[in-house]
Amino acid sequence: MSEQPERDELTLEDSKTAIPVDVAAARADSDSSPAAPASKAKPQAAKSEPAKSTKAKLLGNLVFVLGFVATLVIGYFVGQWVREAFGDKPQPESGDRYIVELRGDEPQLGPDDALVTIIEFADYQCPYCAQSVEPLASAMAGFEGDVRLIFKHYPLPGHGKAAPAAYTSWAAHQQGKFWEFHDRLFESKASIDAVPEWVAEFGLDADKFGTDMESGAARTSVDRDMLSGARIGVTGTPAFVVNGHVYKGKRDATQWKQIIGQELDYAESLVDDGIARADLYDHIMKDALVRQVGAPEQPMKGKSKRRPGEPDDTSVYAVPITGAPVQGPATALVTVIEFADYHCPYCSKAKTTLDEVAKAYPDEVRVVYRQRPLAMHPHAHDASKAALAAHQQGKFWEFHDKLFLRQSKTLDEFKALASEVGLDVDRFVIDYQSEAVGKALAADLAIAGKFGVNGTPAFFINGHYMSGAQSYGAFEQAIQQEIAAAKILVGQGTAPSQIYETVIAAGKPSAKD
């Protein structure tokens, strides 16, 4: 096949009225005549005109495309501006402002004298919380120096990874790396598997981090965050309190700009009236409500109807404690028996509260733990066996704490925890698989069934039944009542070490009686 001659083609539109010029033929005509007459110059002119026309049209097309793109870009930003300025403004849950308890040690972005304070309640396992991070950050960037963000933990009971993740970020906060861990935990969907790597990456003190992560202080801090949220009606995440106004659910960047803009306008008017920036937040909060209507300060203990076979909360039940792990002095005036499941998120929450109770009443309260793994948690039965195996070597409580924190499920994971708490791992495995541990677990389950414990957590406080993950206030109220009653018995001659036996002596032997 012969080569096609070089050809300068006009555009499709031009080809309807112009004849293509054969460049090779024109060159041949020019080269064949040593002295081309003037009339031969006309084809050259005919050649140059279409070339100029093509370039002009290409340039015109380029200008059109660029103009079109510019129009789209400008249109987008104009549309965004119109939406922000004239679109429907996001509305808070109500017109009331609510004050959130602030300890002063919460993680914060932005200056203390910011005109707008955003308090966020979030859960690292909540996908909507993760989706809220970037839009809020983007909006705040446009108000530098005028907005501060304060983070509050609110791990939801249904999210098993959320509480351990919260303790992890709290520990990071103690070494000035909260926001780095905050971002990583959202990216990992609350998984803490890579925490050792993050600790090394950010140059943190690993020993201090581990101690802080598993400390009672971490649990107390998270628990207080949750209580402060519950008081103003927070029941899910994410939830935001913007200068006292409550907004629930995620927002996009445009909506956040509108919310911040609204509050900023009001704040600036107060500053114009003479309120100092440093005093502005306190000024706005001086008339704010402390709790939402219908959100109780703490659950109240009261009579309730129970199904047949379940305990009521007015009777005394003679729940045995022999052979069970005990934490606290034998002379304690109050004995709290807990039935729990290591993979129950409500039990994990209750543990935080119970740890706080034990710390507040070190001489007056002792805690007895009985296993109640639920069938809905397939690995909880094995976790209970592991805890009882650790009990054989006198390390129940150390192992118990790590089980709740790590949510371990396999024998290899249990062995790793055993090593961490200083157990003889080989002996631990033997005990884990032993008939003795199997019988101990069966005995706990039989006692739970006898006293109608079908869910977790469940508590018997000097024989009085309490169900569910109650607040610190509810425990405190019950314990104070029992201490007062126990002191009367002591005054009548009962030894403190005999208080529990005395109290349950006439108690019901089961929930069926």
Short mmCIF file of C-alpha atoms in Angstrom, two decimals:
data_model
loop_
_atom_site.label_atom_id
_atom_site.label_comp_id
_atom_site.label_asym_id
_atom_site.label_seq_id
_atom_site.Cartn_x
_atom_site.Cartn_y
_atom_site.Cartn_z
CA MET A 1 0.00 0.00 0.00
CA SER A 2 1.43 3.35 -1.01
CA GLU A 3 1.94 6.06 1.57
CA GLN A 4 -0.77 8.66 1.84
CA PRO A 5 0.48 12.12 0.86
CA GLU A 6 0.75 14.76 3.56
CA ARG A 7 -2.55 16.54 3.69
CA ASP A 8 -3.73 19.65 5.55
CA GLU A 9 -7.40 18.93 6.36
CA LEU A 10 -9.84 21.71 7.19
CA THR A 11 -12.40 21.38 9.93
CA LEU A 12 -15.59 19.47 9.23
CA GLU A 13 -17.55 22.69 8.87
CA ASP A 14 -14.99 24.22 6.48
CA SER A 15 -14.85 21.07 4.36
CA LYS A 16 -18.40 21.72 3.21
CA THR A 17 -17.28 24.80 1.28
CA ALA A 18 -13.53 24.43 0.80
CA ILE A 19 -11.51 21.97 -1.25
CA PRO A 20 -8.67 20.17 0.58
CA VAL A 21 -5.25 21.27 -0.62
CA ASP A 22 -2.78 18.52 -1.56
CA VAL A 23 0.46 19.69 0.02
CA ALA A 24 2.65 17.14 -1.76
CA ALA A 25 1.27 18.08 -5.19
CA ALA A 26 1.82 21.75 -4.52
CA ARG A 27 5.43 21.06 -3.50
CA ALA A 28 5.97 18.99 -6.67
CA ASP A 29 4.69 21.78 -8.89
CA SER A 30 6.93 24.27 -7.15
CA ASP A 31 10.05 22.07 -7.37
CA SER A 32 9.58 21.15 -11.07
CA SER A 33 9.97 24.73 -12.33
CA PRO A 34 13.35 26.41 -11.74
CA ALA A 35 11.80 29.85 -12.11
CA ALA A 36 8.16 29.83 -11.19
CA PRO A 37 6.13 32.60 -12.73
CA ALA A 38 4.24 35.06 -10.57
CA SER A 39 0.98 33.31 -11.32
CA LYS A 40 2.34 30.16 -9.65
CA ALA A 41 2.51 31.96 -6.29
CA LYS A 42 -1.30 31.85 -5.93
CA PRO A 43 -1.42 28.25 -4.71
CA GLN A 44 0.89 29.24 -1.79
CA ALA A 45 -1.56 31.93 -0.79
CA ALA A 46 -4.40 29.43 -1.03
CA LYS A 47 -2.45 27.11 1.30
CA SER A 48 -1.75 29.65 4.06
CA GLU A 49 -5.30 30.92 4.44
CA PRO A 50 -6.82 27.58 5.53
CA ALA A 51 -3.91 27.00 8.01
CA LYS A 52 -4.57 30.32 9.69
CA SER A 53 -8.29 29.56 9.77
CA THR A 54 -7.65 26.19 11.46
CA LYS A 55 -5.43 27.69 14.14
CA ALA A 56 -7.95 30.41 14.80
CA LYS A 57 -10.74 27.90 15.16
CA LEU A 58 -8.67 25.69 17.46
CA LEU A 59 -7.86 28.71 19.59
CA GLY A 60 -11.51 29.65 19.57
CA ASN A 61 -12.52 26.15 20.64
CA LEU A 62 -9.94 26.23 23.44
CA VAL A 63 -11.22 29.57 24.64
CA PHE A 64 -14.77 28.20 24.57
CA VAL A 65 -13.82 25.11 26.58
CA LEU A 66 -11.87 27.14 29.14
CA GLY A 67 -14.72 29.59 29.38
CA PHE A 68 -17.20 26.76 29.87
CA VAL A 69 -15.07 25.19 32.63
CA ALA A 70 -14.62 28.58 34.28
CA THR A 71 -18.37 29.09 34.15
CA LEU A 72 -18.93 25.73 35.82
CA VAL A 73 -16.39 26.49 38.55
CA ILE A 74 -17.73 29.97 39.16
CA GLY A 75 -21.26 28.60 39.07
CA TYR A 76 -20.38 25.98 41.68
CA PHE A 77 -18.94 28.53 44.09
CA VAL A 78 -21.76 30.95 43.45
CA GLY A 79 -24.20 28.12 44.09
CA GLN A 80 -22.42 27.28 47.33
CA TRP A 81 -22.53 30.92 48.38
CA VAL A 82 -26.22 31.17 47.53
CA ARG A 83 -26.90 27.96 49.48
CA GLU A 84 -24.99 29.21 52.50
CA ALA A 85 -26.51 32.68 52.37
CA PHE A 86 -30.08 31.96 51.33
CA GLY A 87 -30.66 28.20 51.74
CA ASP A 88 -32.62 26.65 54.56
CA LYS A 89 -30.63 27.08 57.75
CA PRO A 90 -30.05 23.99 59.95
CA GLN A 91 -32.16 24.24 63.09
CA PRO A 92 -31.19 23.03 66.58
CA GLU A 93 -33.30 20.52 68.48
CA SER A 94 -34.96 23.42 70.31
CA GLY A 95 -34.49 27.11 70.91
CA ASP A 96 -33.16 26.41 74.40
CA ARG A 97 -29.49 26.50 75.24
CA TYR A 98 -27.98 23.76 77.43
CA ILE A 99 -24.81 23.89 79.46
CA VAL A 100 -22.51 20.87 79.25
CA GLU A 101 -20.29 20.01 82.20
CA LEU A 102 -16.69 20.84 81.28
CA ARG A 103 -13.88 19.61 83.50
CA GLY A 104 -11.24 21.63 81.68
CA ASP A 105 -9.13 18.62 80.67
CA GLU A 106 -11.07 17.64 77.54
CA PRO A 107 -9.32 17.52 74.13
CA GLN A 108 -9.73 20.87 72.37
CA LEU A 109 -8.99 22.49 69.03
CA GLY A 110 -9.09 26.28 68.83
CA PRO A 111 -8.52 29.06 71.39
CA ASP A 112 -10.20 29.36 74.78
CA ASP A 113 -11.60 32.77 73.84
CA ALA A 114 -13.27 31.55 70.64
CA LEU A 115 -16.62 33.16 69.91
CA VAL A 116 -18.22 29.81 69.04
CA THR A 117 -17.78 26.68 71.17
CA ILE A 118 -18.72 23.30 69.63
CA ILE A 119 -18.90 20.36 72.02
CA GLU A 120 -18.99 17.05 70.18
CA PHE A 121 -20.22 13.75 71.62
CA ALA A 122 -18.89 10.90 69.47
CA ASP A 123 -18.26 7.15 69.28
CA TYR A 124 -15.25 5.83 67.34
CA GLN A 125 -17.26 2.88 66.02
CA CYS A 126 -20.09 5.11 64.75
CA PRO A 127 -19.82 5.55 60.94
CA TYR A 128 -21.77 8.82 61.06
CA CYS A 129 -19.25 10.23 63.55
CA ALA A 130 -16.42 9.27 61.20
CA GLN A 131 -18.23 10.95 58.30
CA SER A 132 -18.60 14.14 60.36
CA VAL A 133 -14.89 14.74 60.91
CA GLU A 134 -13.92 16.23 57.53
CA PRO A 135 -16.97 18.49 56.95
CA LEU A 136 -16.65 20.05 60.39
CA ALA A 137 -12.89 20.56 60.00
CA SER A 138 -13.44 22.11 56.58
CA ALA A 139 -16.03 24.53 57.92
CA MET A 140 -13.94 25.48 60.95
CA ALA A 141 -10.99 26.33 58.70
CA GLY A 142 -12.94 29.29 57.38
CA PHE A 143 -13.39 30.73 60.89
CA GLU A 144 -9.85 30.43 62.24
CA GLY A 145 -9.53 31.80 65.74
CA ASP A 146 -13.29 32.17 66.20
CA VAL A 147 -14.27 28.53 66.75
CA ARG A 148 -13.14 25.89 69.22
CA LEU A 149 -14.05 22.20 69.21
CA ILE A 150 -14.20 20.21 72.47
CA PHE A 151 -14.43 16.42 72.25
CA LYS A 152 -16.55 14.30 74.59
CA HIS A 153 -16.59 10.49 74.55
CA TYR A 154 -19.94 8.78 74.10
CA PRO A 155 -19.30 5.07 73.31
CA LEU A 156 -22.65 3.48 72.56
CA PRO A 157 -23.56 0.27 74.42
CA GLY A 158 -24.12 -1.64 71.19
CA HIS A 159 -20.60 -0.92 69.92
CA GLY A 160 -18.23 -3.37 71.60
CA LYS A 161 -15.07 -1.67 70.30
CA ALA A 162 -16.11 1.87 71.19
CA ALA A 163 -15.26 1.94 74.90
CA PRO A 164 -11.74 0.44 74.52
CA ALA A 165 -11.12 2.92 71.70
CA ALA A 166 -12.24 5.77 73.95
CA TYR A 167 -9.82 4.66 76.68
CA THR A 168 -7.08 4.47 74.06
CA SER A 169 -7.57 8.04 72.89
CA TRP A 170 -7.80 9.20 76.51
CA ALA A 171 -4.39 7.63 77.17
CA ALA A 172 -2.99 9.34 74.07
CA HIS A 173 -4.39 12.63 75.35
CA GLN A 174 -2.30 12.28 78.51
CA GLN A 175 0.79 12.52 76.28
CA GLY A 176 -0.49 15.24 73.97
CA LYS A 177 -1.44 13.04 71.01
CA PHE A 178 -5.22 12.86 71.26
CA TRP A 179 -6.09 14.17 67.81
CA GLU A 180 -3.58 11.90 66.09
CA PHE A 181 -5.16 8.86 67.76
CA HIS A 182 -8.65 10.31 67.21
CA ASP A 183 -8.04 10.25 63.45
CA ARG A 184 -6.46 6.80 63.45
CA LEU A 185 -9.30 5.30 65.50
CA PHE A 186 -11.91 6.61 63.10
CA GLU A 187 -9.90 5.26 60.17
CA SER A 188 -9.61 1.83 61.84
CA LYS A 189 -13.32 1.80 62.78
CA ALA A 190 -12.43 1.68 66.49
CA SER A 191 -10.00 -1.23 66.17
CA ILE A 192 -7.11 -0.92 68.63
CA ASP A 193 -5.05 -3.74 67.10
CA ALA A 194 -2.45 -1.30 65.72
CA VAL A 195 -2.12 0.75 68.92
CA PRO A 196 1.40 -0.54 69.75
CA GLU A 197 2.53 0.61 66.30
CA TRP A 198 0.94 4.04 66.78
CA VAL A 199 2.55 4.40 70.19
CA ALA A 200 5.96 3.74 68.64
CA GLU A 201 5.26 5.96 65.63
CA PHE A 202 4.37 8.98 67.75
CA GLY A 203 7.17 8.37 70.25
CA LEU A 204 4.96 7.84 73.29
CA ASP A 205 5.98 6.26 76.57
CA ALA A 206 4.58 2.74 76.10
CA ASP A 207 4.48 1.83 79.80
CA LYS A 208 2.66 5.00 80.75
CA PHE A 209 0.30 4.60 77.81
CA GLY A 210 -0.63 1.06 78.85
CA THR A 211 -1.18 2.10 82.46
CA ASP A 212 -3.30 5.09 81.47
CA MET A 213 -5.34 3.11 78.97
CA GLU A 214 -6.36 0.53 81.57
CA SER A 215 -6.72 2.97 84.47
CA GLY A 216 -9.79 3.81 86.48
CA ALA A 217 -9.18 7.46 85.60
CA ALA A 218 -9.78 6.70 81.91
CA ARG A 219 -13.05 4.98 82.68
CA THR A 220 -14.16 7.71 85.06
CA SER A 221 -13.43 10.40 82.49
CA VAL A 222 -15.37 8.61 79.75
CA ASP A 223 -18.20 7.86 82.15
CA ARG A 224 -18.47 11.51 83.13
CA ASP A 225 -18.54 12.52 79.48
CA MET A 226 -21.45 10.18 78.90
CA LEU A 227 -23.31 11.42 81.95
CA SER A 228 -22.88 15.05 80.86
CA GLY A 229 -24.33 14.12 77.49
CA ALA A 230 -27.23 12.13 78.92
CA ARG A 231 -28.29 15.09 81.04
CA ILE A 232 -28.93 17.21 77.97
CA GLY A 233 -30.67 14.47 76.04
CA VAL A 234 -27.84 12.83 74.08
CA THR A 235 -28.89 9.27 73.26
CA GLY A 236 -27.02 8.67 70.00
CA THR A 237 -24.02 9.91 68.06
CA PRO A 238 -22.85 12.20 66.72
CA ALA A 239 -24.37 14.99 68.77
CA PHE A 240 -23.09 18.57 68.91
CA VAL A 241 -23.74 21.43 71.30
CA VAL A 242 -22.95 24.76 69.61
CA ASN A 243 -22.89 27.65 72.10
CA GLY A 244 -25.52 25.69 73.99
CA HIS A 245 -27.75 24.75 71.05
CA VAL A 246 -28.08 20.99 70.47
CA TYR A 247 -27.70 19.57 66.94
CA LYS A 248 -28.04 15.80 66.48
CA GLY A 249 -26.69 13.84 63.53
CA LYS A 250 -24.09 14.54 60.86
CA ARG A 251 -23.95 17.73 58.78
CA ASP A 252 -22.12 18.63 55.58
CA ALA A 253 -19.58 21.48 55.38
CA THR A 254 -22.11 23.98 54.03
CA GLN A 255 -24.51 23.30 56.88
CA TRP A 256 -21.70 23.66 59.38
CA LYS A 257 -20.75 27.03 57.91
CA GLN A 258 -24.36 28.12 58.33
CA ILE A 259 -24.54 26.90 61.94
CA ILE A 260 -21.24 28.55 62.86
CA GLY A 261 -22.19 31.73 61.00
CA GLN A 262 -25.46 32.04 62.88
CA GLU A 263 -23.78 31.66 66.27
CA LEU A 264 -20.92 33.92 65.25
CA ASP A 265 -23.28 36.75 64.33
CA TYR A 266 -24.90 36.59 67.77
CA ALA A 267 -21.54 36.31 69.56
CA GLU A 268 -20.11 39.30 67.68
CA SER A 269 -23.12 41.38 68.66
CA LEU A 270 -22.38 40.61 72.32
CA VAL A 271 -18.74 41.57 71.86
CA ASP A 272 -19.89 44.82 70.26
CA ASP A 273 -21.98 45.41 73.40
CA GLY A 274 -18.85 45.16 75.53
CA ILE A 275 -18.62 41.48 76.52
CA ALA A 276 -14.97 40.39 76.51
CA ARG A 277 -14.15 37.43 74.28
CA ALA A 278 -12.69 35.55 77.23
CA ASP A 279 -15.99 35.92 79.12
CA LEU A 280 -18.30 35.31 76.19
CA TYR A 281 -19.02 31.58 76.60
CA ASP A 282 -19.76 31.92 80.31
CA HIS A 283 -21.99 34.90 79.54
CA ILE A 284 -24.00 32.91 76.97
CA MET A 285 -24.27 29.95 79.35
CA LYS A 286 -25.37 31.91 82.43
CA ASP A 287 -29.06 31.28 81.71
CA ALA A 288 -28.63 27.90 79.97
CA LEU A 289 -30.54 24.82 81.14
CA VAL A 290 -28.60 22.13 83.01
CA ARG A 291 -30.63 19.21 81.69
CA GLN A 292 -33.26 18.41 79.13
CA VAL A 293 -36.81 17.87 80.29
CA GLY A 294 -37.39 14.15 80.68
CA ALA A 295 -33.69 13.31 81.06
CA PRO A 296 -33.30 12.26 84.72
CA GLU A 297 -30.17 13.10 86.67
CA GLN A 298 -29.90 9.43 87.54
CA PRO A 299 -32.13 6.36 87.41
CA MET A 300 -34.20 6.03 90.55
CA LYS A 301 -34.62 2.75 92.35
CA GLY A 302 -38.26 1.71 92.60
CA LYS A 303 -40.67 -1.13 92.59
CA SER A 304 -41.33 -2.84 89.31
CA LYS A 305 -43.24 -5.85 88.12
CA ARG A 306 -41.23 -8.90 87.16
CA ARG A 307 -42.04 -11.99 85.20
CA PRO A 308 -42.39 -15.24 87.16
CA GLY A 309 -38.98 -16.57 88.12
CA GLU A 310 -37.27 -13.17 88.01
CA PRO A 311 -36.13 -11.34 91.15
CA ASP A 312 -37.90 -8.21 92.33
CA ASP A 313 -36.10 -5.15 93.70
CA THR A 314 -37.74 -5.10 97.13
CA SER A 315 -36.90 -8.57 98.48
CA VAL A 316 -33.62 -9.80 99.97
CA TYR A 317 -32.07 -12.80 98.20
CA ALA A 318 -29.60 -15.17 99.82
CA VAL A 319 -27.09 -15.29 96.96
CA PRO A 320 -24.03 -17.36 97.98
CA ILE A 321 -20.52 -15.99 97.57
CA THR A 322 -18.42 -19.00 98.57
CA GLY A 323 -15.67 -19.78 96.05
CA ALA A 324 -16.24 -16.68 93.93
CA PRO A 325 -13.54 -14.02 93.31
CA VAL A 326 -13.81 -11.19 95.85
CA GLN A 327 -12.32 -7.69 95.76
CA GLY A 328 -12.46 -5.64 98.94
CA PRO A 329 -12.16 -6.31 102.68
CA ALA A 330 -14.04 -9.08 104.49
CA THR A 331 -15.16 -6.42 106.97
CA ALA A 332 -16.98 -4.41 104.30
CA LEU A 333 -20.49 -3.40 105.34
CA VAL A 334 -21.83 -3.80 101.80
CA THR A 335 -21.38 -6.80 99.48
CA VAL A 336 -22.09 -6.24 95.78
CA ILE A 337 -22.49 -9.46 93.80
CA GLU A 338 -22.18 -8.93 90.05
CA PHE A 339 -23.33 -11.35 87.34
CA ALA A 340 -21.74 -10.36 84.03
CA ASP A 341 -20.63 -11.40 80.56
CA TYR A 342 -17.21 -10.29 79.24
CA HIS A 343 -18.58 -9.59 75.76
CA CYS A 344 -21.62 -7.65 76.93
CA PRO A 345 -21.17 -3.91 76.17
CA TYR A 346 -23.49 -2.97 79.05
CA CYS A 347 -21.31 -4.98 81.42
CA SER A 348 -18.26 -3.10 80.18
CA LYS A 349 -20.01 0.19 80.94
CA ALA A 350 -21.12 -1.07 84.36
CA LYS A 351 -17.54 -2.10 85.18
CA THR A 352 -16.46 1.52 84.84
CA THR A 353 -19.12 2.58 87.32
CA LEU A 354 -18.38 -0.26 89.73
CA ASP A 355 -14.66 0.56 89.69
CA GLU A 356 -15.55 4.11 90.64
CA VAL A 357 -17.77 2.84 93.46
CA ALA A 358 -14.99 0.61 94.80
CA LYS A 359 -12.58 3.54 94.73
CA ALA A 360 -15.02 5.80 96.57
CA TYR A 361 -15.80 3.16 99.23
CA PRO A 362 -12.58 1.15 99.71
CA ASP A 363 -13.43 0.08 103.25
CA GLU A 364 -17.21 -0.15 103.08
CA VAL A 365 -17.76 -2.10 99.81
CA ARG A 366 -16.55 -5.44 98.47
CA VAL A 367 -17.35 -6.79 95.02
CA VAL A 368 -18.01 -10.45 94.25
CA TYR A 369 -17.98 -11.56 90.61
CA ARG A 370 -20.00 -14.46 89.21
CA GLN A 371 -19.91 -15.60 85.58
CA ARG A 372 -23.04 -15.27 83.45
CA PRO A 373 -21.97 -15.66 79.79
CA LEU A 374 -24.97 -15.20 77.50
CA ALA A 375 -25.75 -17.55 74.63
CA MET A 376 -25.97 -14.58 72.23
CA HIS A 377 -22.23 -14.02 72.69
CA PRO A 378 -20.57 -17.14 71.23
CA HIS A 379 -17.12 -16.51 72.76
CA ALA A 380 -18.25 -15.29 76.19
CA HIS A 381 -18.34 -18.85 77.61
CA ASP A 382 -14.65 -19.33 76.78
CA ALA A 383 -13.80 -15.90 78.21
CA SER A 384 -15.42 -16.91 81.50
CA LYS A 385 -13.37 -20.12 81.55
CA ALA A 386 -10.22 -18.08 80.98
CA ALA A 387 -11.05 -15.75 83.87
CA LEU A 388 -11.69 -18.72 86.18
CA ALA A 389 -8.39 -20.27 85.05
CA ALA A 390 -6.61 -17.05 86.04
CA HIS A 391 -8.42 -17.27 89.38
CA GLN A 392 -6.66 -20.58 90.00
CA GLN A 393 -3.36 -18.65 90.16
CA GLY A 394 -4.71 -15.74 92.20
CA LYS A 395 -4.81 -13.26 89.29
CA PHE A 396 -8.53 -13.10 88.60
CA TRP A 397 -9.01 -9.33 88.84
CA GLU A 398 -5.98 -8.41 86.77
CA PHE A 399 -7.13 -10.84 84.06
CA HIS A 400 -10.76 -9.75 84.44
CA ASP A 401 -9.84 -6.09 83.74
CA LYS A 402 -7.91 -6.95 80.60
CA LEU A 403 -10.68 -9.22 79.32
CA PHE A 404 -13.15 -6.35 79.45
CA LEU A 405 -10.68 -4.02 77.80
CA ARG A 406 -9.47 -6.31 75.02
CA GLN A 407 -12.64 -8.33 74.37
CA SER A 408 -10.43 -11.39 73.78
CA LYS A 409 -12.08 -14.43 72.20
CA THR A 410 -9.55 -17.17 71.39
CA LEU A 411 -7.24 -19.33 73.47
CA ASP A 412 -4.20 -17.69 71.89
CA GLU A 413 -5.54 -14.28 72.92
CA PHE A 414 -6.26 -15.58 76.43
CA LYS A 415 -2.70 -16.93 76.64
CA ALA A 416 -1.33 -13.52 75.65
CA LEU A 417 -3.31 -11.90 78.47
CA ALA A 418 -2.14 -14.59 80.89
CA SER A 419 1.44 -13.75 80.03
CA GLU A 420 0.78 -10.03 80.49
CA VAL A 421 -0.54 -10.47 84.02
CA GLY A 422 2.31 -12.78 85.02
CA LEU A 423 0.61 -16.18 84.98
CA ASP A 424 2.30 -19.51 84.33
CA VAL A 425 0.92 -19.86 80.80
CA ASP A 426 1.29 -23.64 80.60
CA ARG A 427 -0.57 -24.08 83.86
CA PHE A 428 -3.15 -21.55 82.68
CA VAL A 429 -3.92 -23.66 79.60
CA ILE A 430 -4.24 -26.81 81.71
CA ASP A 431 -6.62 -25.07 84.12
CA TYR A 432 -8.58 -23.53 81.23
CA GLN A 433 -9.24 -27.00 79.87
CA SER A 434 -9.73 -28.62 83.27
CA GLU A 435 -12.82 -30.21 84.75
CA ALA A 436 -12.49 -27.99 87.84
CA VAL A 437 -12.89 -24.78 85.83
CA GLY A 438 -15.77 -26.33 83.89
CA LYS A 439 -17.54 -27.17 87.15
CA ALA A 440 -16.91 -23.69 88.58
CA LEU A 441 -18.50 -22.11 85.53
CA ALA A 442 -21.44 -24.52 85.67
CA ALA A 443 -21.95 -23.62 89.35
CA ASP A 444 -22.07 -19.89 88.53
CA LEU A 445 -24.60 -20.53 85.78
CA ALA A 446 -26.73 -22.63 88.13
CA ILE A 447 -26.74 -19.85 90.75
CA ALA A 448 -27.63 -17.28 88.09
CA GLY A 449 -30.53 -19.46 86.97
CA LYS A 450 -31.69 -20.05 90.53
CA PHE A 451 -31.97 -16.33 91.18
CA GLY A 452 -33.54 -15.49 87.83
CA VAL A 453 -30.56 -13.72 86.25
CA ASN A 454 -31.36 -14.01 82.55
CA GLY A 455 -29.58 -10.87 81.36
CA THR A 456 -26.45 -8.93 82.19
CA PRO A 457 -25.26 -7.05 84.06
CA ALA A 458 -27.22 -7.93 87.20
CA PHE A 459 -26.34 -7.04 90.80
CA PHE A 460 -27.35 -8.02 94.30
CA ILE A 461 -26.40 -5.35 96.86
CA ASN A 462 -26.58 -6.91 100.32
CA GLY A 463 -29.16 -9.19 98.76
CA HIS A 464 -31.22 -6.47 97.03
CA TYR A 465 -31.53 -6.88 93.27
CA MET A 466 -30.48 -4.18 90.79
CA SER A 467 -30.72 -4.71 87.06
CA GLY A 468 -28.70 -3.21 84.23
CA ALA A 469 -25.85 -0.74 83.77
CA GLN A 470 -27.00 1.80 86.32
CA SER A 471 -25.36 5.17 86.94
CA TYR A 472 -22.91 5.91 89.70
CA GLY A 473 -25.64 7.88 91.45
CA ALA A 474 -27.96 4.86 91.52
CA PHE A 475 -25.23 2.69 93.06
CA GLU A 476 -24.32 5.39 95.53
CA GLN A 477 -27.92 5.74 96.68
CA ALA A 478 -28.30 1.99 97.20
CA ILE A 479 -24.93 1.67 98.95
CA GLN A 480 -25.62 4.55 101.29
CA GLN A 481 -28.89 2.90 102.32
CA GLU A 482 -27.15 -0.42 102.96
CA ILE A 483 -24.31 1.21 104.92
CA ALA A 484 -26.84 2.94 107.17
CA ALA A 485 -28.67 -0.36 107.79
CA ALA A 486 -25.41 -2.24 108.38
CA LYS A 487 -24.24 0.31 110.95
CA ILE A 488 -27.38 -0.34 112.95
CA LEU A 489 -26.50 -4.05 113.02
CA VAL A 490 -22.94 -3.27 114.07
CA GLY A 491 -24.32 -1.08 116.85
CA GLN A 492 -26.37 -4.05 118.00
CA GLY A 493 -23.26 -6.22 118.23
CA THR A 494 -22.89 -7.83 114.79
CA ALA A 495 -19.27 -8.03 113.66
CA PRO A 496 -18.61 -6.21 110.34
CA SER A 497 -17.30 -9.48 108.87
CA GLN A 498 -20.68 -11.09 109.60
CA ILE A 499 -22.89 -8.40 108.13
CA TYR A 500 -23.59 -10.13 104.79
CA GLU A 501 -24.41 -13.48 106.38
CA THR A 502 -26.69 -11.73 108.86
CA VAL A 503 -28.49 -9.71 106.19
CA ILE A 504 -29.23 -12.72 103.94
CA ALA A 505 -30.01 -15.15 106.76
CA ALA A 506 -33.74 -14.67 106.27
CA GLY A 507 -33.43 -13.94 102.54
CA LYS A 508 -35.16 -15.83 99.75
CA PRO A 509 -33.21 -18.91 98.60
CA SER A 510 -34.26 -18.33 95.00
CA ALA A 511 -36.27 -16.00 92.79
CA LYS A 512 -39.03 -18.60 92.54
CA ASP A 513 -39.87 -18.43 96.24
#
